[in-house]
mmCIF file of C-alpha atoms in Angstrom:
data_model
loop_
_atom_site.group_PDB
_atom_site.id
_atom_site.type_symbol
_atom_site.label_atom_id
_atom_site.label_comp_id
_atom_site.label_asym_id
_atom_site.label_seq_id
_atom_site.Cartn_x
_atom_site.Cartn_y
_atom_site.Cartn_z
ATOM 1 C CA LYS N 1 23.572 -130.051 40.696
ATOM 2 C CA LYS N 2 22.714 -129.017 37.160
ATOM 3 C CA GLU N 3 19.142 -129.605 35.968
ATOM 4 C CA ASP N 4 18.687 -132.045 33.100
ATOM 5 C CA TYR N 5 17.691 -130.344 29.879
ATOM 6 C CA LYS N 6 14.464 -131.852 28.564
ATOM 7 C CA ARG N 7 14.165 -131.725 24.796
ATOM 8 C CA LYS N 8 10.941 -130.539 23.203
ATOM 9 C CA PHE N 9 9.046 -132.029 20.285
ATOM 10 C CA ARG N 10 9.647 -130.077 17.067
ATOM 11 C CA PRO N 11 6.857 -129.819 14.466
ATOM 12 C CA GLN N 12 9.506 -129.800 11.698
ATOM 13 C CA TRP N 13 10.079 -133.493 12.375
ATOM 14 C CA LEU N 14 6.629 -134.211 10.945
ATOM 15 C CA ASP N 15 7.930 -133.043 7.553
ATOM 16 C CA ILE N 16 10.624 -135.746 7.462
ATOM 17 C CA LYS N 17 9.489 -138.309 4.903
ATOM 18 C CA ASN N 18 10.237 -141.367 7.068
ATOM 19 C CA PHE N 19 8.274 -139.990 10.031
ATOM 20 C CA LYS N 20 5.180 -138.495 8.341
ATOM 21 C CA SER N 21 3.008 -141.595 8.552
ATOM 22 C CA TRP N 22 3.636 -142.614 12.159
ATOM 23 C CA LEU N 23 5.106 -139.789 14.267
ATOM 24 C CA CYS N 24 3.004 -137.302 16.229
ATOM 25 C CA GLU N 25 3.366 -135.075 19.261
ATOM 26 C CA GLY N 26 2.614 -136.691 22.595
ATOM 27 C CA PRO N 27 1.925 -135.184 26.011
ATOM 28 C CA ASP N 28 4.654 -133.150 27.744
ATOM 29 C CA ASN N 29 6.539 -132.506 24.474
ATOM 30 C CA THR N 30 7.295 -136.187 23.878
ATOM 31 C CA SER N 31 7.156 -137.956 20.531
ATOM 32 C CA HIS N 32 4.564 -140.658 19.936
ATOM 33 C CA CYS N 33 4.757 -143.579 17.503
ATOM 34 C CA LEU N 34 1.258 -144.326 16.201
ATOM 35 C CA ILE N 35 2.249 -147.766 14.912
ATOM 36 C CA CYS N 36 3.804 -149.066 18.151
ATOM 37 C CA ASP N 37 1.686 -146.852 20.425
ATOM 38 C CA LYS N 38 4.882 -145.940 22.241
ATOM 39 C CA PHE N 39 6.148 -142.629 23.619
ATOM 40 C CA ILE N 40 9.708 -141.697 22.670
ATOM 41 C CA ASP N 41 12.028 -139.057 24.133
ATOM 42 C CA SER N 42 11.936 -135.932 21.976
ATOM 43 C CA SER N 43 15.360 -136.286 20.486
ATOM 44 C CA LEU N 44 15.935 -136.851 16.792
ATOM 45 C CA HIS N 45 18.513 -139.509 17.654
ATOM 46 C CA HIS N 46 15.960 -141.452 19.743
ATOM 47 C CA ILE N 47 13.323 -141.168 17.006
ATOM 48 C CA TYR N 48 15.708 -142.509 14.352
ATOM 49 C CA ARG N 49 16.765 -145.290 16.725
ATOM 50 C CA HIS N 50 13.111 -146.219 17.301
ATOM 51 C CA ALA N 51 12.441 -146.210 13.538
ATOM 52 C CA GLU N 52 15.302 -148.684 13.052
ATOM 53 C CA SER N 53 14.206 -150.983 15.890
ATOM 54 C CA ASP N 54 12.995 -154.501 15.049
ATOM 55 C CA MET N 55 9.718 -154.003 16.929
ATOM 56 C CA HIS N 56 8.846 -150.874 14.903
ATOM 57 C CA LYS N 57 9.819 -152.465 11.583
ATOM 58 C CA THR N 58 7.728 -155.582 12.318
ATOM 59 C CA LYS N 59 4.661 -153.621 13.374
ATOM 60 C CA SER N 60 4.936 -151.223 10.432
ATOM 61 C CA GLU N 61 5.119 -154.151 7.974
ATOM 62 C CA LYS N 62 1.963 -155.638 9.519
ATOM 63 C CA SER N 63 0.096 -152.338 9.302
ATOM 64 C CA ASN N 64 1.519 -151.321 5.912
ATOM 65 C CA ILE N 65 -1.928 -150.978 4.304
ATOM 66 C CA ASN N 66 -3.162 -148.610 7.012
ATOM 67 C CA VAL N 67 -0.036 -146.451 6.768
ATOM 68 C CA ASN N 68 -0.430 -146.062 3.006
ATOM 69 C CA LYS N 69 -4.118 -145.205 3.354
ATOM 70 C CA SER N 70 -3.379 -142.554 5.948
ATOM 71 C CA ASN N 71 -0.767 -141.025 3.633
ATOM 72 C CA GLU N 72 -3.299 -140.871 0.789
ATOM 73 C CA ASP N 73 -5.842 -139.224 3.088
ATOM 74 C CA LEU N 74 -3.282 -136.639 4.185
ATOM 75 C CA ASN N 75 -2.349 -135.823 0.584
ATOM 76 C CA ALA N 76 -5.983 -135.548 -0.460
ATOM 77 C CA GLN N 77 -6.869 -133.112 2.316
ATOM 78 C CA SER N 78 -5.119 -130.062 0.876
ATOM 79 C CA ASP N 79 -2.070 -128.762 -0.912
ATOM 80 C CA GLU N 80 -0.933 -127.196 2.359
ATOM 81 C CA SER N 81 -0.189 -130.631 3.783
ATOM 82 C CA LEU N 82 2.291 -131.184 0.938
ATOM 83 C CA SER N 83 4.308 -128.078 1.734
ATOM 84 C CA THR N 84 6.895 -128.109 4.464
ATOM 85 C CA PHE N 85 6.386 -126.597 7.883
ATOM 86 C CA ASP N 86 8.661 -123.644 7.091
ATOM 87 C CA GLU N 87 6.730 -122.874 3.876
ATOM 88 C CA ARG N 88 3.408 -122.930 5.751
ATOM 89 C CA LYS N 89 4.925 -120.676 8.409
ATOM 90 C CA LYS N 90 6.114 -118.123 5.805
ATOM 91 C CA ILE N 91 2.717 -118.127 4.063
ATOM 92 C CA THR N 92 1.006 -117.547 7.408
ATOM 93 C CA GLU N 93 3.366 -114.692 8.279
ATOM 94 C CA ILE N 94 2.695 -113.002 4.920
ATOM 95 C CA LYS N 95 -1.079 -113.308 5.370
ATOM 96 C CA TYR N 96 -0.733 -111.874 8.867
ATOM 97 C CA ALA N 97 1.353 -108.915 7.646
ATOM 98 C CA ALA N 98 -1.273 -108.249 4.954
ATOM 99 C CA LEU N 99 -4.002 -108.113 7.607
ATOM 100 C CA ILE N 100 -1.949 -105.760 9.780
ATOM 101 C CA THR N 101 -1.405 -103.502 6.755
ATOM 102 C CA GLU N 102 -5.012 -103.581 5.614
ATOM 103 C CA LYS N 103 -6.297 -102.599 9.053
ATOM 104 C CA ASN N 104 -3.402 -100.147 9.613
ATOM 105 C CA ILE N 105 -2.697 -101.600 13.049
ATOM 106 C CA LEU N 106 1.071 -102.036 13.013
ATOM 107 C CA GLN N 107 1.381 -100.919 16.655
ATOM 108 C CA THR N 108 -0.738 -103.853 17.894
ATOM 109 C CA ALA N 109 0.774 -106.598 15.699
ATOM 110 C CA LYS N 110 2.219 -108.492 18.669
ATOM 111 C CA GLU N 111 -1.036 -108.517 20.670
ATOM 112 C CA ILE N 112 -3.057 -109.699 17.676
ATOM 113 C CA LEU N 113 -0.553 -112.494 17.033
ATOM 114 C CA SER N 114 -0.972 -113.744 20.602
ATOM 115 C CA LEU N 115 -4.734 -113.828 20.022
ATOM 116 C CA PHE N 116 -4.275 -115.854 16.816
ATOM 117 C CA GLN N 117 -1.969 -118.272 18.620
ATOM 118 C CA ASP N 118 -4.744 -118.995 21.096
ATOM 119 C CA ILE N 119 -7.415 -119.701 18.481
ATOM 120 C CA GLY N 120 -5.497 -120.845 15.375
ATOM 121 C CA LYS N 121 -6.234 -123.796 13.099
ATOM 122 C CA ASP N 122 -2.643 -125.004 12.796
ATOM 123 C CA PRO N 123 -1.273 -124.478 16.294
ATOM 124 C CA ASN N 124 2.220 -125.708 15.409
ATOM 125 C CA VAL N 125 2.675 -122.974 12.807
ATOM 126 C CA LEU N 126 1.167 -120.261 14.976
ATOM 127 C CA LYS N 127 3.139 -121.253 18.069
ATOM 128 C CA SER N 128 6.454 -121.096 16.231
ATOM 129 C CA MET N 129 5.603 -117.879 14.375
ATOM 130 C CA ASN N 130 6.916 -114.579 15.684
ATOM 131 C CA MET N 131 6.140 -111.106 14.397
ATOM 132 C CA GLY N 132 7.356 -107.740 15.623
ATOM 133 C CA ARG N 133 7.069 -104.295 14.093
ATOM 134 C CA THR N 134 10.349 -104.584 12.169
ATOM 135 C CA LYS N 135 9.631 -108.005 10.669
ATOM 136 C CA CYS N 136 6.084 -106.962 9.769
ATOM 137 C CA LYS N 137 7.384 -103.776 8.107
ATOM 138 C CA ASN N 138 9.954 -105.785 6.129
ATOM 139 C CA ILE N 139 7.351 -108.287 4.920
ATOM 140 C CA ILE N 140 5.105 -105.398 3.868
ATOM 141 C CA SER N 141 7.958 -103.586 2.071
ATOM 142 C CA ASN N 142 9.684 -106.556 0.474
ATOM 143 C CA VAL N 143 6.874 -109.047 -0.202
ATOM 144 C CA LEU N 144 3.416 -107.471 -0.191
ATOM 145 C CA CYS N 145 4.439 -104.175 -1.810
ATOM 146 C CA SER N 146 5.803 -105.789 -4.966
ATOM 147 C CA VAL N 147 2.830 -108.165 -5.291
ATOM 148 C CA GLU N 148 0.233 -105.418 -4.807
ATOM 149 C CA THR N 149 2.088 -102.997 -7.115
ATOM 150 C CA GLU N 150 2.098 -105.632 -9.842
ATOM 151 C CA ARG N 151 -1.619 -106.312 -9.294
ATOM 152 C CA VAL N 152 -2.523 -102.613 -9.511
ATOM 153 C CA VAL N 153 -0.369 -102.126 -12.635
ATOM 154 C CA ASN N 154 -2.083 -105.091 -14.317
ATOM 155 C CA ASN N 155 -5.513 -103.681 -13.404
ATOM 156 C CA ILE N 156 -4.646 -100.225 -14.719
ATOM 157 C CA GLN N 157 -3.231 -101.602 -17.973
ATOM 158 C CA ASN N 158 -6.473 -103.425 -18.722
ATOM 159 C CA THR N 159 -9.038 -100.778 -17.691
ATOM 160 C CA ARG N 160 -9.832 -97.128 -18.148
ATOM 161 C CA PHE N 161 -8.629 -94.856 -15.396
ATOM 162 C CA SER N 162 -8.270 -91.240 -14.360
ATOM 163 C CA ILE N 163 -5.413 -89.573 -12.496
ATOM 164 C CA PHE N 164 -5.627 -86.807 -9.907
ATOM 165 C CA ILE N 165 -2.288 -85.159 -9.099
ATOM 166 C CA ASP N 166 -1.794 -83.137 -5.922
ATOM 167 C CA GLU N 167 1.313 -81.352 -4.674
ATOM 168 C CA ILE N 168 1.542 -80.940 -0.919
ATOM 169 C CA SER N 169 4.177 -79.377 1.316
ATOM 170 C CA ASP N 170 4.452 -80.294 4.961
ATOM 171 C CA ILE N 171 5.716 -78.413 8.017
ATOM 172 C CA THR N 172 9.384 -78.988 7.079
ATOM 173 C CA ASN N 173 8.785 -77.482 3.625
ATOM 174 C CA GLU N 174 9.279 -80.817 1.927
ATOM 175 C CA LYS N 175 7.126 -81.122 -1.159
ATOM 176 C CA TRP N 176 5.203 -84.282 -1.872
ATOM 177 C CA MET N 177 3.521 -85.158 -5.135
ATOM 178 C CA THR N 178 0.591 -87.502 -4.692
ATOM 179 C CA PHE N 179 -1.040 -89.472 -7.488
ATOM 180 C CA PHE N 180 -4.582 -90.729 -7.016
ATOM 181 C CA ILE N 181 -5.628 -93.245 -9.635
ATOM 182 C CA ARG N 182 -9.280 -94.096 -9.990
ATOM 183 C CA TYR N 183 -10.237 -97.178 -11.953
ATOM 184 C CA ILE N 184 -13.079 -99.635 -12.082
#
């Protein structure tokens, strides 16, 4: 006999406008309606069906003031709550890649990520985030490099600086020209 597949709660569902005010994650990857205080199977179809039920509509009309207040509180907390789950995840991955670059610890990126997942503020973002050497390298090359290059160019344009040029050859007889720029 084939085992039944049990669906898991997805944090992306919290970004759906109709669900933001009343849906949350329950125990064992179930969905929980805060208005009805009812646990729902973690299936988008079941959640939509519950939202359309007469019981949910009646209870949400009665507690309409509380729902609106909770939405205002959520919006007032921070701008991060306004962005979608995927945007928060990308921002977190970029910050993580910047840390890995700054500390020059690319080889241990996976182990550090598992540590962050244990102690993170937003566990939904950290749990869904994944970062290997290739992805970290690509974020560094494609995202952080252009931002930092632009920042350094802006700093150099607006301040006095000095340049030290050094030509180095390595074991394979390749020549490298290095520019050191010192600015305040």
